[in-house]
């Protein structure tokens, strides 16, 4: 990334149960790296899961380079049986984080046990806990689908990570556009999302890009969005006092920390009633050290309660961001630090895998589908 260039982080998500534009999970039983096109359907279907976003693209701050394929999911997801190796106990602090027992990478590992890449992909990606995205506007089913994840985590005594991604005017009308039709509908969707949180510990990543990528909105529209986000934080935390809610801080290559902190304040991120802090680097590649420094600057700028912290997406930042600013499945990237709730860093609450490594940004496969060749490249030592 060149000096002075702002990199916009438009998250390409695998939307959860969206009624149109649905993309099926990768069917790679022969070890192929190609994703097959999905089917359009008017209703969710079982056994396919939410997953994650793809990379953030270089652009002017208000621009976007993203797409929004989606995966069908049932009202009550039915996890696919994992391969035997994926159930082994882990002794790291990541064990406290919940791994939802179905995903495209787990499906691929189960379907391709003899593939030479399978052992590396299983041990270094599939065995790690990752966030579960809710990127569709489906009010009738959102409560039960969120509950399926949070109750699964509670049953194991582990902490799930869920991503709410349905804000209106999402992605500034770019390829990941979608979400609720208006803020009133979004507020009602959040109420139903909150009703599925249960009473156990849960981490909520609230609306990636919704604050850092808001230049496309008028002043009035931005104020209304930020008020709705502040409300969302209050609703989520009131529904489950054990929920930890984090707000969008973009990443260290985007807005200056002081500018981002000012926006976050407007959205309620400095209020203990709404917020536990901020998240950064979702779907991006910036180093953990850069994000720690950036996040601490933002937290200082928020001047909020002392308990506010930050969570960092480390899923693909092992080698840092490409020097040329490439965002779409760039070569030479590696997985970063394993997900954990024990970072050893003051005010850094967690390293999370919000973006699941191996799911394509659109250059190594259809956006949002699992690419074993990309996953293997990321996971190889």
CSV table of C-alpha atoms in Angstrom, one decimal:
chain,number,residue,atom,x,y,z
A,1,UNK,CA,0.0,0.0,0.0
A,2,UNK,CA,1.5,3.3,-1.1
A,3,UNK,CA,2.1,6.1,1.4
A,4,UNK,CA,-1.0,8.2,2.1
A,5,UNK,CA,-3.3,5.7,0.4
A,6,UNK,CA,-6.4,4.9,2.4
A,7,UNK,CA,-7.5,1.3,2.1
A,8,UNK,CA,-11.2,0.8,2.4
A,9,UNK,CA,-12.3,-2.4,4.1
A,10,UNK,CA,-15.5,-3.6,2.4
A,11,UNK,CA,-16.2,-7.1,3.8
A,12,UNK,CA,-17.3,-9.6,1.2
A,13,UNK,CA,-19.5,-11.9,3.2
A,14,UNK,CA,-21.0,-15.3,2.9
A,15,UNK,CA,-24.5,-14.3,3.7
A,16,UNK,CA,-26.5,-16.5,6.0
A,17,UNK,CA,-29.8,-17.8,4.6
A,18,UNK,CA,-30.4,-14.9,2.2
A,19,UNK,CA,-33.4,-15.5,0.1
A,20,UNK,CA,-31.8,-14.6,-3.2
A,21,UNK,CA,-28.4,-15.0,-4.8
A,22,UNK,CA,-27.7,-18.1,-2.8
A,23,UNK,CA,-24.4,-19.9,-3.3
A,24,UNK,CA,-24.0,-23.5,-2.4
A,25,UNK,CA,-21.1,-24.7,-0.4
A,26,UNK,CA,-18.1,-26.0,-2.3
A,27,UNK,CA,-18.6,-29.5,-3.7
A,28,UNK,CA,-15.0,-30.7,-4.0
A,29,UNK,CA,-15.2,-34.4,-3.4
A,30,UNK,CA,-12.6,-35.0,-6.1
A,31,UNK,CA,-10.1,-32.5,-4.6
A,32,UNK,CA,-10.9,-29.9,-7.2
A,33,UNK,CA,-10.2,-26.2,-6.4
A,34,UNK,CA,-13.3,-25.0,-8.3
A,35,UNK,CA,-16.5,-23.9,-6.6
A,36,UNK,CA,-19.7,-24.8,-8.2
A,37,UNK,CA,-22.4,-22.2,-8.7
A,38,UNK,CA,-25.2,-22.1,-6.2
A,39,UNK,CA,-29.0,-22.2,-6.7
A,40,UNK,CA,-31.4,-19.4,-6.2
A,41,UNK,CA,-34.0,-20.2,-3.7
A,42,UNK,CA,-36.8,-18.4,-1.8
A,43,UNK,CA,-36.3,-20.1,1.5
A,44,UNK,CA,-33.4,-21.5,3.6
A,45,UNK,CA,-32.5,-25.1,3.3
A,46,UNK,CA,-30.8,-27.3,6.0
A,47,UNK,CA,-27.2,-28.4,6.6
A,48,UNK,CA,-25.3,-25.5,5.1
A,49,UNK,CA,-23.8,-22.9,7.3
A,50,UNK,CA,-22.9,-19.3,7.8
A,51,UNK,CA,-19.3,-18.5,7.5
A,52,UNK,CA,-17.4,-15.3,6.8
A,53,UNK,CA,-16.3,-12.4,4.7
A,54,UNK,CA,-13.5,-12.0,2.3
A,55,UNK,CA,-10.8,-9.4,2.0
A,56,UNK,CA,-11.0,-5.6,2.1
A,57,UNK,CA,-10.2,-3.8,-1.1
A,58,UNK,CA,-8.0,-0.8,-1.9
A,59,UNK,CA,-10.1,2.2,-2.8
A,60,UNK,CA,-11.0,5.6,-1.8
A,61,UNK,CA,-12.4,5.6,1.7
A,62,UNK,CA,-16.0,5.6,0.5
A,63,UNK,CA,-15.5,3.1,-2.2
A,64,UNK,CA,-16.0,-0.6,-2.1
A,65,UNK,CA,-14.7,-3.7,-3.9
A,66,UNK,CA,-16.8,-6.6,-2.6
A,67,UNK,CA,-19.4,-9.1,-3.4
A,68,UNK,CA,-22.0,-10.9,-1.5
A,69,UNK,CA,-22.6,-14.5,-2.3
A,70,UNK,CA,-24.6,-16.5,0.3
A,71,UNK,CA,-25.0,-19.9,1.8
A,72,UNK,CA,-28.3,-21.4,2.6
A,73,UNK,CA,-29.0,-22.3,6.3
A,74,UNK,CA,-31.8,-23.9,8.1
A,75,UNK,CA,-33.8,-22.3,10.9
A,76,UNK,CA,-32.1,-24.7,13.2
A,77,UNK,CA,-28.8,-25.6,11.6
A,78,UNK,CA,-27.9,-29.3,11.6
A,79,UNK,CA,-24.2,-29.6,11.9
A,80,UNK,CA,-22.6,-32.0,9.6
A,81,UNK,CA,-20.6,-34.7,11.3
A,82,UNK,CA,-16.9,-33.7,11.5
A,83,UNK,CA,-14.1,-35.9,10.6
A,84,UNK,CA,-12.5,-37.8,13.5
A,85,UNK,CA,-9.4,-35.7,13.6
A,86,UNK,CA,-11.3,-32.5,13.9
A,87,UNK,CA,-12.7,-33.5,17.3
A,88,UNK,CA,-9.5,-33.9,19.1
A,89,UNK,CA,-9.0,-31.9,22.3
A,90,UNK,CA,-6.9,-28.7,22.1
A,91,UNK,CA,-4.8,-27.5,25.0
A,92,UNK,CA,-4.4,-23.8,23.9
A,93,UNK,CA,-6.5,-21.0,25.3
A,94,UNK,CA,-8.4,-21.1,22.1
A,95,UNK,CA,-10.3,-24.0,23.7
A,96,UNK,CA,-12.5,-21.4,25.4
A,97,UNK,CA,-13.7,-20.3,22.1
A,98,UNK,CA,-16.5,-22.3,20.4
A,99,UNK,CA,-16.0,-23.9,17.0
A,100,UNK,CA,-19.3,-24.4,15.3
A,101,UNK,CA,-19.3,-28.0,14.1
A,102,UNK,CA,-20.1,-27.3,10.5
A,103,UNK,CA,-18.4,-25.2,7.8
A,104,UNK,CA,-17.2,-25.4,4.3
A,105,UNK,CA,-13.6,-26.2,5.4
A,106,UNK,CA,-14.9,-29.1,7.6
A,107,UNK,CA,-17.0,-30.4,4.8
A,108,UNK,CA,-14.0,-30.4,2.5
A,109,UNK,CA,-11.7,-32.1,5.0
A,110,UNK,CA,-14.4,-34.8,5.6
A,111,UNK,CA,-14.9,-35.3,1.8
A,112,UNK,CA,-11.2,-35.4,0.9
A,113,UNK,CA,-9.3,-37.4,3.5
A,114,UNK,CA,-6.8,-38.7,1.0
A,115,UNK,CA,-6.0,-35.2,-0.4
A,116,UNK,CA,-2.3,-34.4,0.3
A,117,UNK,CA,-3.4,-31.0,1.6
A,118,UNK,CA,-6.1,-32.3,4.0
A,119,UNK,CA,-3.9,-32.8,7.1
A,120,UNK,CA,-2.5,-29.3,7.0
A,121,UNK,CA,-5.8,-27.7,6.3
A,122,UNK,CA,-7.5,-29.7,9.1
A,123,UNK,CA,-4.9,-29.1,11.8
A,124,UNK,CA,-4.2,-25.5,11.0
A,125,UNK,CA,-7.6,-24.2,9.9
A,126,UNK,CA,-10.5,-26.6,10.4
A,127,UNK,CA,-9.6,-27.3,14.0
A,128,UNK,CA,-9.7,-23.6,15.0
A,129,UNK,CA,-12.8,-21.8,16.2
A,130,UNK,CA,-14.1,-19.1,13.8
A,131,UNK,CA,-16.9,-16.5,13.8
A,132,UNK,CA,-20.4,-17.4,12.5
A,133,UNK,CA,-21.9,-14.7,10.3
A,134,UNK,CA,-25.6,-13.6,10.1
A,135,UNK,CA,-25.7,-11.5,7.0
A,136,UNK,CA,-29.2,-12.0,5.8
A,137,UNK,CA,-32.4,-10.1,6.6
A,138,UNK,CA,-34.7,-13.0,7.7
A,139,UNK,CA,-36.5,-11.8,10.8
A,140,UNK,CA,-38.7,-14.9,11.1
A,141,UNK,CA,-35.7,-17.2,11.6
A,142,UNK,CA,-32.9,-15.1,13.0
A,143,UNK,CA,-33.6,-15.8,16.7
A,144,UNK,CA,-33.6,-19.6,16.3
A,145,UNK,CA,-30.4,-19.6,14.2
A,146,UNK,CA,-28.5,-17.4,16.6
A,147,UNK,CA,-29.7,-19.6,19.4
A,148,UNK,CA,-28.4,-22.7,17.6
A,149,UNK,CA,-24.9,-21.2,17.8
A,150,UNK,CA,-25.0,-19.7,21.3
A,151,UNK,CA,-26.7,-22.8,22.9
A,152,UNK,CA,-24.0,-25.0,21.2
A,153,UNK,CA,-21.3,-22.9,22.8
A,154,UNK,CA,-23.1,-22.9,26.2
A,155,UNK,CA,-23.4,-26.7,26.1
A,156,UNK,CA,-19.6,-27.0,25.8
A,157,UNK,CA,-18.8,-24.2,28.2
A,158,UNK,CA,-17.2,-22.3,25.4
A,159,UNK,CA,-17.6,-18.8,23.9
A,160,UNK,CA,-19.1,-18.4,20.5
A,161,UNK,CA,-18.4,-15.4,18.2
A,162,UNK,CA,-21.3,-14.2,16.1
A,163,UNK,CA,-21.3,-11.4,13.5
A,164,UNK,CA,-24.3,-9.2,12.9
A,165,UNK,CA,-24.2,-7.9,9.4
A,166,UNK,CA,-27.6,-6.6,8.2
A,167,UNK,CA,-27.3,-2.8,8.4
A,168,UNK,CA,-29.2,-0.9,5.7
A,169,UNK,CA,-27.1,0.5,2.8
A,170,UNK,CA,-24.4,-2.0,3.6
A,171,UNK,CA,-21.2,-1.7,1.6
A,172,UNK,CA,-22.4,1.7,0.3
A,173,UNK,CA,-24.3,-0.1,-2.4
A,174,UNK,CA,-21.4,-2.1,-3.6
A,175,UNK,CA,-21.2,-5.8,-4.3
A,176,UNK,CA,-22.0,-6.7,-0.6
A,177,UNK,CA,-25.0,-4.5,-0.6
A,178,UNK,CA,-28.0,-5.8,1.2
A,179,UNK,CA,-29.3,-5.9,4.7
A,180,UNK,CA,-32.5,-4.7,6.2
A,181,UNK,CA,-34.7,-2.4,4.0
A,182,UNK,CA,-34.6,0.5,6.5
A,183,UNK,CA,-33.4,1.3,10.0
A,184,UNK,CA,-36.8,0.6,11.6
A,185,UNK,CA,-36.6,-2.9,10.2
A,186,UNK,CA,-33.0,-3.3,11.2
A,187,UNK,CA,-33.9,-2.3,14.8
A,188,UNK,CA,-36.5,-5.0,14.9
A,189,UNK,CA,-34.1,-7.5,13.4
A,190,UNK,CA,-31.6,-6.7,16.1
A,191,UNK,CA,-34.3,-7.3,18.7
A,192,UNK,CA,-34.8,-10.8,17.4
A,193,UNK,CA,-31.0,-11.4,17.0
A,194,UNK,CA,-30.6,-10.4,20.7
A,195,UNK,CA,-33.3,-12.8,21.7
A,196,UNK,CA,-31.1,-15.7,20.5
A,197,UNK,CA,-28.1,-14.7,22.5
A,198,UNK,CA,-29.0,-16.8,25.6
A,199,UNK,CA,-27.4,-16.1,28.9
A,200,UNK,CA,-23.8,-17.4,28.5
A,201,UNK,CA,-20.7,-15.7,27.3
A,202,UNK,CA,-20.8,-14.6,23.7
A,203,UNK,CA,-18.7,-12.2,21.6
A,204,UNK,CA,-20.7,-10.0,19.1
A,205,UNK,CA,-18.9,-8.4,16.2
A,206,UNK,CA,-21.4,-5.6,15.3
A,207,UNK,CA,-21.7,-4.7,11.7
A,208,UNK,CA,-18.2,-4.7,10.0
A,209,UNK,CA,-17.6,-1.6,7.9
A,210,UNK,CA,-20.7,0.2,9.3
A,211,UNK,CA,-18.7,3.0,10.9
A,212,UNK,CA,-15.4,3.2,9.0
A,213,UNK,CA,-17.3,3.0,5.7
A,214,UNK,CA,-20.0,5.6,6.1
A,215,UNK,CA,-18.8,8.4,3.8
A,216,UNK,CA,-21.4,7.4,1.3
A,217,UNK,CA,-24.2,8.5,3.7
A,218,UNK,CA,-25.4,12.0,4.1
A,219,UNK,CA,-24.9,13.7,7.5
A,220,UNK,CA,-28.5,12.9,8.5
A,221,UNK,CA,-28.2,9.3,7.3
A,222,UNK,CA,-25.0,8.8,9.1
A,223,UNK,CA,-26.4,10.2,12.3
A,224,UNK,CA,-29.4,7.9,12.0
A,225,UNK,CA,-27.2,4.8,11.4
A,226,UNK,CA,-25.0,5.6,14.3
A,227,UNK,CA,-28.0,6.1,16.6
A,228,UNK,CA,-29.3,2.7,15.4
A,229,UNK,CA,-25.9,1.1,16.1
A,230,UNK,CA,-25.8,2.6,19.6
A,231,UNK,CA,-29.3,1.2,20.2
A,232,UNK,CA,-28.2,-2.2,18.9
A,233,UNK,CA,-25.4,-2.3,21.4
A,234,UNK,CA,-27.8,-1.5,24.3
A,235,UNK,CA,-30.3,-4.1,23.1
A,236,UNK,CA,-27.7,-6.8,22.8
A,237,UNK,CA,-26.2,-6.2,26.2
A,238,UNK,CA,-29.6,-5.8,27.9
A,239,UNK,CA,-30.7,-9.2,26.4
A,240,UNK,CA,-27.6,-10.9,27.7
A,241,UNK,CA,-25.4,-9.2,30.2
A,242,UNK,CA,-22.6,-11.7,29.5
A,243,UNK,CA,-22.5,-10.6,25.8
A,244,UNK,CA,-19.5,-8.6,24.8
A,245,UNK,CA,-20.3,-6.2,21.9
A,246,UNK,CA,-17.6,-4.7,19.7
A,247,UNK,CA,-17.9,-1.8,17.2
A,248,UNK,CA,-16.3,-1.3,13.8
A,249,UNK,CA,-12.8,0.4,13.9
A,250,UNK,CA,-11.8,-0.5,10.3
A,251,UNK,CA,-8.1,-1.2,10.3
A,252,UNK,CA,-4.8,0.5,10.7
A,253,UNK,CA,-4.5,1.2,7.0
A,254,UNK,CA,-7.7,3.0,6.7
A,255,UNK,CA,-8.7,6.1,8.7
A,256,UNK,CA,-6.5,7.9,11.2
A,257,UNK,CA,-7.1,6.7,14.8
A,258,UNK,CA,-8.4,10.1,16.0
A,259,UNK,CA,-10.9,10.3,13.2
A,260,UNK,CA,-12.1,6.8,13.7
A,261,UNK,CA,-12.5,7.3,17.4
A,262,UNK,CA,-14.6,10.4,16.8
A,263,UNK,CA,-17.0,8.4,14.6
A,264,UNK,CA,-17.1,5.5,17.1
A,265,UNK,CA,-18.1,7.9,19.8
A,266,UNK,CA,-21.1,9.1,17.7
A,267,UNK,CA,-22.1,5.4,17.4
A,268,UNK,CA,-22.1,4.7,21.1
A,269,UNK,CA,-18.9,2.8,21.3
A,270,UNK,CA,-17.6,4.8,24.2
A,271,UNK,CA,-20.7,3.9,26.3
A,272,UNK,CA,-20.6,0.9,28.7
A,273,UNK,CA,-24.3,0.5,28.1
A,274,UNK,CA,-23.7,-0.2,24.4
A,275,UNK,CA,-20.2,-1.4,24.0
A,276,UNK,CA,-17.3,-3.4,25.3
A,277,UNK,CA,-14.9,-1.9,22.8
A,278,UNK,CA,-13.9,-2.2,19.1
A,279,UNK,CA,-12.8,-4.7,16.5
A,280,UNK,CA,-10.3,-4.2,13.7
A,281,UNK,CA,-8.7,-5.9,10.7
A,282,UNK,CA,-11.8,-7.9,9.7
A,283,UNK,CA,-11.0,-9.7,6.5
A,284,UNK,CA,-7.7,-7.7,6.2
A,285,UNK,CA,-4.0,-8.5,6.4
A,286,UNK,CA,-2.4,-5.8,8.6
A,287,UNK,CA,0.0,-7.2,11.2
A,288,UNK,CA,-1.1,-7.8,14.8
A,289,UNK,CA,1.4,-5.4,16.1
A,290,UNK,CA,0.1,-2.6,13.8
A,291,UNK,CA,-3.5,-3.3,14.9
A,292,UNK,CA,-2.6,-3.4,18.6
A,293,UNK,CA,-1.0,0.1,18.3
A,294,UNK,CA,-3.9,1.4,16.2
A,295,UNK,CA,-6.6,0.0,18.5
A,296,UNK,CA,-5.0,1.4,21.6
A,297,UNK,CA,-4.8,4.8,20.0
A,298,UNK,CA,-8.6,4.6,19.2
A,299,UNK,CA,-9.4,3.4,22.7
A,300,UNK,CA,-7.4,6.4,24.1
A,301,UNK,CA,-9.4,8.6,21.8
A,302,UNK,CA,-12.7,7.2,22.9
A,303,UNK,CA,-12.0,8.2,26.5
A,304,UNK,CA,-14.6,5.7,27.6
A,305,UNK,CA,-14.8,3.4,30.6
A,306,UNK,CA,-11.5,1.7,31.6
A,307,UNK,CA,-12.9,-1.7,30.7
A,308,UNK,CA,-13.2,-1.1,27.0
A,309,UNK,CA,-10.9,-3.3,24.9
A,310,UNK,CA,-10.3,-4.5,21.3
A,311,UNK,CA,-10.5,-7.7,19.3
A,312,UNK,CA,-8.4,-8.2,16.2
A,313,UNK,CA,-9.0,-10.5,13.2
A,314,UNK,CA,-5.8,-12.5,12.8
A,315,UNK,CA,-7.1,-15.0,10.4
A,316,UNK,CA,-4.9,-14.0,7.4
A,317,UNK,CA,-2.3,-11.5,8.7
A,318,UNK,CA,0.6,-13.7,9.4
A,319,UNK,CA,2.7,-12.0,6.7
A,320,UNK,CA,1.1,-8.6,7.0
A,321,UNK,CA,-0.6,-6.7,4.2
A,322,UNK,CA,0.8,-7.0,0.6
A,323,UNK,CA,3.1,-4.1,-0.3
A,324,UNK,CA,1.1,-3.4,-3.4
A,325,UNK,CA,-2.2,-3.1,-1.5
A,326,UNK,CA,-3.8,-6.1,-3.3
A,327,UNK,CA,-6.9,-7.3,-1.5
A,328,UNK,CA,-8.3,-10.2,-3.5
A,329,UNK,CA,-6.8,-13.5,-2.4
A,330,UNK,CA,-3.2,-12.0,-2.5
A,331,UNK,CA,-0.3,-14.4,-2.8
A,332,UNK,CA,2.2,-14.9,0.0
A,333,UNK,CA,-0.3,-14.3,2.9
A,334,UNK,CA,-0.3,-16.7,5.9
A,335,UNK,CA,-2.7,-17.4,8.7
A,336,UNK,CA,-2.0,-15.3,11.8
A,337,UNK,CA,-2.1,-16.0,15.5
A,338,UNK,CA,-4.5,-18.7,16.6
A,339,UNK,CA,-7.9,-17.5,18.0
A,340,UNK,CA,-7.7,-16.9,21.7
A,341,UNK,CA,-9.3,-14.9,24.6
A,342,UNK,CA,-5.9,-14.6,26.3
A,343,UNK,CA,-3.7,-12.3,24.3
A,344,UNK,CA,-1.3,-11.2,27.1
A,345,UNK,CA,-1.7,-7.7,25.7
A,346,UNK,CA,-3.3,-4.9,27.8
A,347,UNK,CA,-6.7,-3.8,26.4
A,348,UNK,CA,-6.5,-6.4,23.6
A,349,UNK,CA,-9.4,-8.8,24.6
A,350,UNK,CA,-9.0,-11.4,21.9
A,351,UNK,CA,-7.5,-12.5,18.6
A,352,UNK,CA,-10.3,-13.9,16.5
A,353,UNK,CA,-10.7,-15.6,13.2
A,354,UNK,CA,-13.6,-13.5,11.9
A,355,UNK,CA,-12.8,-14.4,8.3
A,356,UNK,CA,-12.3,-18.1,7.8
A,357,UNK,CA,-9.0,-18.7,6.0
A,358,UNK,CA,-9.4,-20.4,2.6
A,359,UNK,CA,-12.7,-18.8,1.7
A,360,UNK,CA,-12.0,-16.9,-1.5
A,361,UNK,CA,-12.4,-13.2,-2.0
A,362,UNK,CA,-13.2,-13.9,-5.6
A,363,UNK,CA,-9.9,-14.4,-7.3
A,364,UNK,CA,-9.2,-18.0,-6.4
A,365,UNK,CA,-12.8,-19.1,-6.7
A,366,UNK,CA,-16.3,-17.8,-6.5
A,367,UNK,CA,-16.4,-15.2,-3.7
A,368,UNK,CA,-17.2,-16.8,-0.4
A,369,UNK,CA,-16.5,-20.4,-1.4
A,370,UNK,CA,-13.8,-22.5,0.0
A,371,UNK,CA,-10.6,-22.9,-2.0
A,372,UNK,CA,-8.4,-25.7,-0.7
A,373,UNK,CA,-5.4,-24.5,-2.7
A,374,UNK,CA,-5.7,-21.0,-1.1
A,375,UNK,CA,-6.3,-22.6,2.3
A,376,UNK,CA,-3.2,-24.7,1.9
A,377,UNK,CA,-1.1,-21.8,0.8
A,378,UNK,CA,-2.3,-19.8,3.9
A,379,UNK,CA,-1.7,-22.7,6.3
A,380,UNK,CA,1.5,-24.1,5.0
A,381,UNK,CA,4.5,-23.3,7.3
